Amino acid sequence: MTADQEDTRAIATDHEAYNATLVRREDDSPELARFWVRYDADPVPFEAGQYMTTGVFVDGKLLQRPYSVASSPRRAADGYELYVRLVPIQRFTSALWRLPIGHRMRMIGPKGRFILEPADDRTHLFVSTGTGIAPFIAMMRTLMIDGAPRRTVLVNGVSYVHDLGYGPLLEGWQRSGEYPVTYVPTISRPRDPANAGWSGHTGRAESIVLDVCREQGLRPETTVVYICGNPDMILNTERELMDRGFPEFHVKKELYWPKGKDAGLAGVAAG
Ligand SMILES: Cc1cc2nc3c(=O)[nH]c(=O)nc-3n(C[C@H](O)[C@H](O)[C@H](O)COP(=O)(O)OP(=O)(O)OC[C@H]3O[C@@H](n4cnc5c(N)ncnc54)[C@H](O)[C@@H]3O)c2cc1C
């Protein structure tokens, strides 16, 4: 399905509950885009890693979903940056894809406890699938602005090379040393023609995470782990790490949907 061809539901352009506006949008691919949503009132403070819930009225009902904010709370005046995958069913994202810039929206938040520990000098291992990279981008942007970057290893698992959102940003930080990050993208479908020429890691995030720990010299006692995105990846990664001695309280998780809820969406990329 392409959402704008098939989703013909009525989206309300105006409603008394609307308190925000879609102010900007950048498409990375037909299925991945960044949306900036701005409150009418002053930006609400939040912590990097938290999420906003945003929506519109579709066929008379408020349809809203939570999204991790990818932008830093220190740069909120232009709206909160949300990195979103189009899920090919008629729910919220198929409506979101149809909204023109300037469309009014409902937004509430921030919410969530997937945030950094203060003054944590352990190495940060960030593991994500697809759009699950968003909160990590907010965390690193914020630490960079605060002049307090932390040594980070970031694994992002996707199906296709063109799904590696924020890749150029992270490669730039790594190359310049602007942020002490080791960026480890991995492609789960290396034989697909769309991934021809890929020479980096292959396999799902959870299948490479222990190798990455070994390569990067990450030890349980000096590493804190944050995992975000697809619930299967999160639970598998957590199991792998715990089997290798990472204590449970060194691992934080943000599940983008409940485990077992992705039946029928086999074609949708990792998270
Ligand atoms: C705390 C939190 C933060 C979130 N942050 C983001 C974010 O930053 N970016 C984002 O794209 N989504 C994010 N999500 C998921 C988001 O809320 C929606 O579920 C998603 O955009 C799909 O909305 P939908 O209404 O079209 O389909 P839904 O009815 O919400 O979901 C239908 C199915 O789509 C699949 N799905 C949901 N989200 C994704 C995804 N991101 N990638 C691949 N498959 C998916 C799952 O199988 C799910 O059961 C987050 C979810 C939570 C709980």
mmCIF file of C-alpha atoms and ligand atoms in Angstrom:
data_model
loop_
_atom_site.group_PDB
_atom_site.id
_atom_site.type_symbol
_atom_site.label_atom_id
_atom_site.label_comp_id
_atom_site.label_asym_id
_atom_site.label_seq_id
_atom_site.Cartn_x
_atom_site.Cartn_y
_atom_site.Cartn_z
ATOM 1 C CA MET A 1 0.000 0.000 0.000
ATOM 2 C CA THR A 2 1.082 3.566 -0.501
ATOM 3 C CA ALA A 3 -0.723 5.467 2.160
ATOM 4 C CA ASP A 4 -1.783 8.486 0.173
ATOM 5 C CA GLN A 5 -3.273 6.366 -2.623
ATOM 6 C CA GLU A 6 -5.346 4.095 -0.458
ATOM 7 C CA ASP A 7 -6.028 5.842 2.836
ATOM 8 C CA THR A 8 -9.045 7.976 2.016
ATOM 9 C CA ARG A 9 -10.311 8.482 5.558
ATOM 10 C CA ALA A 10 -11.326 12.022 6.477
ATOM 11 C CA ILE A 11 -8.654 13.868 8.462
ATOM 12 C CA ALA A 12 -9.973 16.896 10.357
ATOM 13 C CA THR A 13 -8.040 20.021 9.412
ATOM 14 C CA ASP A 14 -9.288 21.845 12.496
ATOM 15 C CA HIS A 15 -10.381 20.734 15.967
ATOM 16 C CA GLU A 16 -10.538 22.373 19.375
ATOM 17 C CA ALA A 17 -8.185 19.717 20.764
ATOM 18 C CA TYR A 18 -5.434 20.595 18.299
ATOM 19 C CA ASN A 19 -2.580 22.350 20.081
ATOM 20 C CA ALA A 20 0.363 21.871 17.707
ATOM 21 C CA THR A 21 1.343 22.131 14.059
ATOM 22 C CA LEU A 22 3.340 20.012 11.634
ATOM 23 C CA VAL A 23 5.986 22.574 10.707
ATOM 24 C CA ARG A 24 8.499 20.602 8.636
ATOM 25 C CA ARG A 25 8.996 17.250 6.993
ATOM 26 C CA GLU A 26 11.955 15.548 5.301
ATOM 27 C CA ASP A 27 11.555 12.248 3.471
ATOM 28 C CA ASP A 28 14.505 9.842 3.558
ATOM 29 C CA SER A 29 12.665 7.249 1.464
ATOM 30 C CA PRO A 30 9.035 6.416 0.621
ATOM 31 C CA GLU A 31 8.710 4.702 4.030
ATOM 32 C CA LEU A 32 10.910 6.782 6.314
ATOM 33 C CA ALA A 33 10.567 10.448 7.141
ATOM 34 C CA ARG A 34 11.334 13.032 9.788
ATOM 35 C CA PHE A 35 8.479 15.207 10.980
ATOM 36 C CA TRP A 36 8.817 18.307 13.126
ATOM 37 C CA VAL A 37 5.770 19.032 15.309
ATOM 38 C CA ARG A 38 5.639 22.271 17.282
ATOM 39 C CA TYR A 39 3.389 23.177 20.199
ATOM 40 C CA ASP A 40 1.381 26.400 19.755
ATOM 41 C CA ALA A 41 2.509 27.403 23.232
ATOM 42 C CA ASP A 42 6.123 27.495 24.386
ATOM 43 C CA PRO A 43 8.005 24.212 23.963
ATOM 44 C CA VAL A 44 7.529 21.859 26.901
ATOM 45 C CA PRO A 45 10.826 20.845 28.505
ATOM 46 C CA PHE A 46 11.733 17.183 28.168
ATOM 47 C CA GLU A 47 14.673 14.875 28.698
ATOM 48 C CA ALA A 48 16.521 13.295 25.803
ATOM 49 C CA GLY A 49 15.093 9.805 25.313
ATOM 50 C CA GLN A 50 11.511 10.737 26.170
ATOM 51 C CA TYR A 51 8.595 10.618 23.754
ATOM 52 C CA MET A 52 5.673 12.768 22.658
ATOM 53 C CA THR A 53 2.270 11.417 21.688
ATOM 54 C CA THR A 54 0.851 13.104 18.634
ATOM 55 C CA GLY A 55 -2.174 12.611 16.430
ATOM 56 C CA VAL A 56 -5.027 13.916 14.341
ATOM 57 C CA PHE A 57 -8.754 13.300 14.188
ATOM 58 C CA VAL A 58 -9.492 10.659 11.557
ATOM 59 C CA ASP A 59 -13.123 9.909 10.723
ATOM 60 C CA GLY A 60 -14.079 11.839 13.846
ATOM 61 C CA LYS A 61 -11.804 9.951 16.268
ATOM 62 C CA LEU A 62 -8.456 10.992 17.705
ATOM 63 C CA LEU A 63 -5.782 8.696 16.302
ATOM 64 C CA GLN A 64 -2.505 9.237 18.113
ATOM 65 C CA ARG A 65 0.764 7.409 18.693
ATOM 66 C CA PRO A 66 3.896 7.880 20.820
ATOM 67 C CA TYR A 67 7.165 8.918 19.131
ATOM 68 C CA SER A 68 10.629 9.241 20.636
ATOM 69 C CA VAL A 69 11.963 12.715 20.073
ATOM 70 C CA ALA A 70 15.159 12.717 17.994
ATOM 71 C CA SER A 71 15.979 16.368 18.515
ATOM 72 C CA SER A 72 17.600 17.773 21.600
ATOM 73 C CA PRO A 73 15.477 19.474 24.261
ATOM 74 C CA ARG A 74 18.057 22.263 24.051
ATOM 75 C CA ARG A 75 16.825 23.017 20.485
ATOM 76 C CA ALA A 76 13.050 22.742 20.799
ATOM 77 C CA ALA A 77 11.944 26.114 19.420
ATOM 78 C CA ASP A 78 11.522 24.767 15.885
ATOM 79 C CA GLY A 79 9.460 21.773 16.954
ATOM 80 C CA TYR A 80 10.241 18.250 18.082
ATOM 81 C CA GLU A 81 11.887 16.062 15.452
ATOM 82 C CA LEU A 82 10.214 12.653 15.056
ATOM 83 C CA TYR A 83 11.725 9.888 12.921
ATOM 84 C CA VAL A 84 8.910 7.685 11.650
ATOM 85 C CA ARG A 85 8.424 4.538 9.582
ATOM 86 C CA LEU A 86 5.310 4.241 7.452
ATOM 87 C CA VAL A 87 3.542 1.031 8.468
ATOM 88 C CA PRO A 88 1.513 -0.178 5.474
ATOM 89 C CA ILE A 89 -1.827 -0.507 7.198
ATOM 90 C CA GLN A 90 -4.505 2.115 7.671
ATOM 91 C CA ARG A 91 -3.838 3.326 11.162
ATOM 92 C CA PHE A 92 -1.889 6.410 12.232
ATOM 93 C CA THR A 93 1.196 6.530 10.012
ATOM 94 C CA SER A 94 -0.843 6.202 6.820
ATOM 95 C CA ALA A 95 -2.706 9.351 7.933
ATOM 96 C CA LEU A 96 0.489 11.124 9.026
ATOM 97 C CA TRP A 97 2.001 10.597 5.576
ATOM 98 C CA ARG A 98 -0.926 12.525 4.054
ATOM 99 C CA LEU A 99 -0.568 15.644 6.199
ATOM 100 C CA PRO A 100 0.649 18.788 4.471
ATOM 101 C CA ILE A 101 3.054 21.139 6.226
ATOM 102 C CA GLY A 102 1.030 23.513 8.384
ATOM 103 C CA HIS A 103 -1.544 20.841 9.301
ATOM 104 C CA ARG A 104 -2.823 21.129 12.842
ATOM 105 C CA MET A 105 -2.208 18.265 15.280
ATOM 106 C CA ARG A 106 -2.786 17.147 18.839
ATOM 107 C CA MET A 107 0.310 16.545 20.951
ATOM 108 C CA ILE A 108 0.838 15.596 24.590
ATOM 109 C CA GLY A 109 4.009 14.827 26.458
ATOM 110 C CA PRO A 110 6.733 14.393 27.278
ATOM 111 C CA LYS A 111 6.556 10.950 28.803
ATOM 112 C CA GLY A 112 8.903 8.053 29.383
ATOM 113 C CA ARG A 113 11.748 6.889 31.581
ATOM 114 C CA PHE A 114 14.149 5.846 28.836
ATOM 115 C CA ILE A 115 16.623 8.545 29.794
ATOM 116 C CA LEU A 116 20.279 8.832 30.615
ATOM 117 C CA GLU A 117 21.663 8.485 34.102
ATOM 118 C CA PRO A 118 23.237 11.723 35.271
ATOM 119 C CA ALA A 119 27.041 11.949 35.120
ATOM 120 C CA ASP A 120 27.475 8.343 34.015
ATOM 121 C CA ASP A 121 31.058 7.680 32.934
ATOM 122 C CA ARG A 122 30.465 4.097 31.806
ATOM 123 C CA THR A 123 30.657 3.332 28.090
ATOM 124 C CA HIS A 124 27.178 3.595 26.560
ATOM 125 C CA LEU A 125 26.117 0.714 24.319
ATOM 126 C CA PHE A 126 23.066 1.801 22.316
ATOM 127 C CA VAL A 127 21.332 -1.018 20.400
ATOM 128 C CA SER A 128 18.436 -0.238 18.054
ATOM 129 C CA THR A 129 16.406 -1.437 15.120
ATOM 130 C CA GLY A 130 15.273 1.035 12.463
ATOM 131 C CA THR A 131 13.588 4.100 13.907
ATOM 132 C CA GLY A 132 14.568 2.951 17.407
ATOM 133 C CA ILE A 133 17.706 4.981 16.843
ATOM 134 C CA ALA A 134 15.729 8.209 17.473
ATOM 135 C CA PRO A 135 16.135 8.554 21.258
ATOM 136 C CA PHE A 136 19.870 7.884 20.959
ATOM 137 C CA ILE A 137 20.232 10.739 18.499
ATOM 138 C CA ALA A 138 18.508 13.041 20.995
ATOM 139 C CA MET A 139 20.784 11.819 23.797
ATOM 140 C CA MET A 140 23.987 12.348 21.835
ATOM 141 C CA ARG A 141 22.903 15.717 20.462
ATOM 142 C CA THR A 142 22.120 16.851 23.997
ATOM 143 C CA LEU A 143 25.345 15.595 25.550
ATOM 144 C CA MET A 144 27.253 17.266 22.732
ATOM 145 C CA ILE A 145 25.515 20.609 23.303
ATOM 146 C CA ASP A 146 26.194 20.266 27.025
ATOM 147 C CA GLY A 147 29.876 19.644 26.298
ATOM 148 C CA ALA A 148 29.710 16.276 28.063
ATOM 149 C CA PRO A 149 29.782 13.530 25.410
ATOM 150 C CA ARG A 150 30.135 9.964 26.637
ATOM 151 C CA ARG A 151 32.000 7.127 24.963
ATOM 152 C CA THR A 152 29.338 5.384 22.902
ATOM 153 C CA VAL A 153 28.994 2.319 20.701
ATOM 154 C CA LEU A 154 25.808 2.494 18.638
ATOM 155 C CA VAL A 155 24.420 -0.560 16.836
ATOM 156 C CA ASN A 156 21.558 0.063 14.377
ATOM 157 C CA GLY A 157 19.998 -2.927 12.648
ATOM 158 C CA VAL A 158 17.936 -2.401 9.508
ATOM 159 C CA SER A 159 16.808 -4.452 6.537
ATOM 160 C CA TYR A 160 18.143 -2.172 3.811
ATOM 161 C CA VAL A 161 21.037 0.242 3.470
ATOM 162 C CA HIS A 162 18.602 3.021 2.595
ATOM 163 C CA ASP A 163 16.977 2.573 6.025
ATOM 164 C CA LEU A 164 20.100 3.746 7.840
ATOM 165 C CA GLY A 165 18.675 7.030 9.039
ATOM 166 C CA TYR A 166 21.162 9.364 10.692
ATOM 167 C CA GLY A 167 24.016 7.331 9.176
ATOM 168 C CA PRO A 168 25.747 10.359 7.612
ATOM 169 C CA LEU A 169 25.403 12.315 10.873
ATOM 170 C CA LEU A 170 26.936 9.491 12.926
ATOM 171 C CA GLU A 171 29.692 8.766 10.402
ATOM 172 C CA GLY A 172 30.530 12.474 10.457
ATOM 173 C CA TRP A 173 30.753 12.547 14.266
ATOM 174 C CA GLN A 174 32.889 9.415 14.298
ATOM 175 C CA ARG A 175 35.234 10.663 11.558
ATOM 176 C CA SER A 176 35.720 14.106 13.048
ATOM 177 C CA GLY A 177 35.835 12.917 16.637
ATOM 178 C CA GLU A 178 33.168 15.521 17.419
ATOM 179 C CA TYR A 179 31.404 12.818 19.403
ATOM 180 C CA PRO A 180 33.259 9.716 20.715
ATOM 181 C CA VAL A 181 30.908 7.283 18.983
ATOM 182 C CA THR A 182 31.615 4.025 17.199
ATOM 183 C CA TYR A 183 28.766 3.595 14.714
ATOM 184 C CA VAL A 184 27.949 -0.043 13.862
ATOM 185 C CA PRO A 185 25.188 -0.324 11.241
ATOM 186 C CA THR A 186 24.117 -3.855 10.333
ATOM 187 C CA ILE A 187 21.996 -5.092 7.435
ATOM 188 C CA SER A 188 19.739 -8.109 7.952
ATOM 189 C CA ARG A 189 19.137 -8.858 4.240
ATOM 190 C CA PRO A 190 22.602 -8.694 2.702
ATOM 191 C CA ARG A 191 21.655 -10.758 -0.353
ATOM 192 C CA ASP A 192 18.836 -8.453 -1.397
ATOM 193 C CA PRO A 193 19.808 -6.545 -4.583
ATOM 194 C CA ALA A 194 18.893 -3.293 -2.812
ATOM 195 C CA ASN A 195 21.899 -3.898 -0.546
ATOM 196 C CA ALA A 196 24.401 -4.642 -3.322
ATOM 197 C CA GLY A 197 27.852 -3.304 -2.497
ATOM 198 C CA TRP A 198 27.316 -3.320 1.288
ATOM 199 C CA SER A 199 30.560 -4.297 3.005
ATOM 200 C CA GLY A 200 29.688 -3.620 6.637
ATOM 201 C CA HIS A 201 28.191 -5.869 9.300
ATOM 202 C CA THR A 202 25.404 -8.245 8.281
ATOM 203 C CA GLY A 203 22.764 -9.959 10.389
ATOM 204 C CA ARG A 204 20.319 -8.733 12.967
ATOM 205 C CA ALA A 205 21.414 -6.414 15.753
ATOM 206 C CA GLU A 206 21.094 -9.127 18.403
ATOM 207 C CA SER A 207 23.230 -11.538 16.392
ATOM 208 C CA ILE A 208 26.210 -9.184 16.244
ATOM 209 C CA VAL A 209 26.003 -7.537 19.641
ATOM 210 C CA LEU A 210 28.371 -9.920 21.451
ATOM 211 C CA ASP A 211 30.949 -9.655 18.654
ATOM 212 C CA VAL A 212 30.692 -5.878 18.901
ATOM 213 C CA CYS A 213 31.254 -6.082 22.668
ATOM 214 C CA ARG A 214 34.361 -8.182 22.075
ATOM 215 C CA GLU A 215 35.702 -5.942 19.283
ATOM 216 C CA GLN A 216 35.127 -2.799 21.331
ATOM 217 C CA GLY A 217 36.349 -4.275 24.616
ATOM 218 C CA LEU A 218 33.034 -3.620 26.381
ATOM 219 C CA ARG A 219 32.894 -5.164 29.843
ATOM 220 C CA PRO A 220 29.722 -5.632 31.938
ATOM 221 C CA GLU A 221 31.009 -3.656 34.903
ATOM 222 C CA THR A 222 31.929 -0.565 32.857
ATOM 223 C CA THR A 223 29.141 -0.539 30.274
ATOM 224 C CA VAL A 224 25.540 0.654 30.438
ATOM 225 C CA VAL A 225 23.195 -0.694 27.757
ATOM 226 C CA TYR A 226 20.148 0.989 26.205
ATOM 227 C CA ILE A 227 18.033 -1.010 23.736
ATOM 228 C CA CYS A 228 15.204 0.426 21.632
ATOM 229 C CA GLY A 229 12.842 -0.617 18.832
ATOM 230 C CA ASN A 230 11.557 -4.042 17.841
ATOM 231 C CA PRO A 231 10.557 -6.047 20.961
ATOM 232 C CA ASP A 232 12.014 -9.343 19.708
ATOM 233 C CA MET A 233 15.381 -7.711 19.103
ATOM 234 C CA ILE A 234 15.257 -6.100 22.544
ATOM 235 C CA LEU A 235 14.495 -9.306 24.414
ATOM 236 C CA ASN A 236 17.021 -11.342 22.385
ATOM 237 C CA THR A 237 19.741 -8.749 22.889
ATOM 238 C CA GLU A 238 19.029 -8.577 26.592
ATOM 239 C CA ARG A 239 19.242 -12.368 26.876
ATOM 240 C CA GLU A 240 22.548 -12.479 24.975
ATOM 241 C CA LEU A 241 24.049 -9.794 27.184
ATOM 242 C CA MET A 242 22.839 -11.299 30.444
ATOM 243 C CA ASP A 243 24.253 -14.680 29.474
ATOM 244 C CA ARG A 244 27.573 -12.851 29.163
ATOM 245 C CA GLY A 245 27.339 -11.333 32.615
ATOM 246 C CA PHE A 246 25.700 -7.961 32.021
ATOM 247 C CA PRO A 247 23.585 -7.322 35.138
ATOM 248 C CA GLU A 248 19.902 -6.588 34.537
ATOM 249 C CA PHE A 249 20.145 -3.161 36.136
ATOM 250 C CA HIS A 250 22.772 -2.159 33.552
ATOM 251 C CA VAL A 251 20.214 -2.596 30.751
ATOM 252 C CA LYS A 252 17.384 -0.148 29.874
ATOM 253 C CA LYS A 253 14.699 -0.887 27.276
ATOM 254 C CA GLU A 254 12.097 0.947 25.169
ATOM 255 C CA LEU A 255 9.724 -1.368 23.263
ATOM 256 C CA TYR A 256 8.000 0.277 20.282
ATOM 257 C CA TRP A 257 5.180 -2.248 20.272
ATOM 258 C CA PRO A 258 4.197 -5.213 22.458
ATOM 259 C CA LYS A 259 5.977 -8.481 21.778
ATOM 260 C CA GLY A 260 4.004 -10.734 19.423
ATOM 261 C CA LYS A 261 2.127 -7.849 17.771
ATOM 262 C CA ASP A 262 3.898 -7.823 14.415
ATOM 263 C CA ALA A 263 2.074 -10.731 12.817
ATOM 264 C CA GLY A 264 1.085 -10.005 9.231
ATOM 265 C CA LEU A 265 3.685 -7.280 8.810
ATOM 266 C CA ALA A 266 6.569 -9.495 7.745
ATOM 267 C CA GLY A 267 7.491 -7.124 4.945
ATOM 268 C CA VAL A 268 7.955 -4.197 7.289
ATOM 269 C CA ALA A 269 11.542 -3.441 8.175
ATOM 270 C CA ALA A 270 12.995 -4.024 11.564
ATOM 271 C CA GLY A 271 11.694 -1.204 13.719
HETATM 272 C C1 LIG B 1 7.423 4.769 23.547
HETATM 273 C C2 LIG B 1 7.275 4.582 22.039
HETATM 274 C C3 LIG B 1 8.028 5.346 21.181
HETATM 275 C C4 LIG B 1 7.901 5.161 19.788
HETATM 276 N N1 LIG B 1 8.694 5.892 18.958
HETATM 277 C C5 LIG B 1 8.633 5.675 17.624
HETATM 278 C C6 LIG B 1 9.513 6.389 16.742
HETATM 279 O O1 LIG B 1 10.329 7.224 17.146
HETATM 280 N N2 LIG B 1 9.390 6.143 15.394
HETATM 281 C C7 LIG B 1 8.481 5.225 14.906
HETATM 282 O O2 LIG B 1 8.414 5.063 13.660
HETATM 283 N N3 LIG B 1 7.671 4.536 15.732
HETATM 284 C C8 LIG B 1 7.706 4.765 17.060
HETATM 285 N N4 LIG B 1 6.858 4.084 17.897
HETATM 286 C C9 LIG B 1 5.782 3.271 17.278
HETATM 287 C C10 LIG B 1 4.592 4.209 16.983
HETATM 288 O O3 LIG B 1 3.987 4.644 18.165
HETATM 289 C C11 LIG B 1 3.511 3.547 16.094
HETATM 290 O O4 LIG B 1 3.145 2.308 16.648
HETATM 291 C C12 LIG B 1 3.997 3.344 14.670
HETATM 292 O O5 LIG B 1 4.314 4.602 14.086
HETATM 293 C C13 LIG B 1 2.935 2.670 13.784
HETATM 294 O O6 LIG B 1 1.728 3.384 13.910
HETATM 295 P P1 LIG B 1 0.425 2.885 13.144
HETATM 296 O O7 LIG B 1 -0.749 3.512 13.787
HETATM 297 O O8 LIG B 1 0.582 3.106 11.663
HETATM 298 O O9 LIG B 1 0.391 1.325 13.426
HETATM 299 P P2 LIG B 1 0.203 0.640 14.864
HETATM 300 O O10 LIG B 1 -1.175 0.113 14.977
HETATM 301 O O11 LIG B 1 0.647 1.552 15.955
HETATM 302 O O12 LIG B 1 1.246 -0.531 14.783
HETATM 303 C C14 LIG B 1 0.974 -1.664 13.944
HETATM 304 C C15 LIG B 1 2.194 -2.551 13.872
HETATM 305 O O13 LIG B 1 3.220 -1.868 13.147
HETATM 306 C C16 LIG B 1 4.483 -2.358 13.562
HETATM 307 N N5 LIG B 1 5.307 -1.169 13.931
HETATM 308 C C17 LIG B 1 5.011 -0.196 14.822
HETATM 309 N N6 LIG B 1 6.002 0.724 14.874
HETATM 310 C C18 LIG B 1 6.924 0.337 13.993
HETATM 311 C C19 LIG B 1 8.174 0.872 13.602
HETATM 312 N N7 LIG B 1 8.657 2.018 14.144
HETATM 313 N N8 LIG B 1 8.892 0.213 12.655
HETATM 314 C C20 LIG B 1 8.422 -0.944 12.108
HETATM 315 N N9 LIG B 1 7.251 -1.517 12.450
HETATM 316 C C21 LIG B 1 6.507 -0.883 13.379
HETATM 317 C C22 LIG B 1 4.235 -3.303 14.732
HETATM 318 O O14 LIG B 1 4.202 -4.629 14.258
HETATM 319 C C23 LIG B 1 2.859 -2.893 15.214
HETATM 320 O O15 LIG B 1 2.181 -3.916 15.889
HETATM 321 C C24 LIG B 1 6.978 4.224 19.284
HETATM 322 C C25 LIG B 1 6.202 3.456 20.161
HETATM 323 C C26 LIG B 1 6.360 3.613 21.521
HETATM 324 C C27 LIG B 1 5.536 2.745 22.455
#
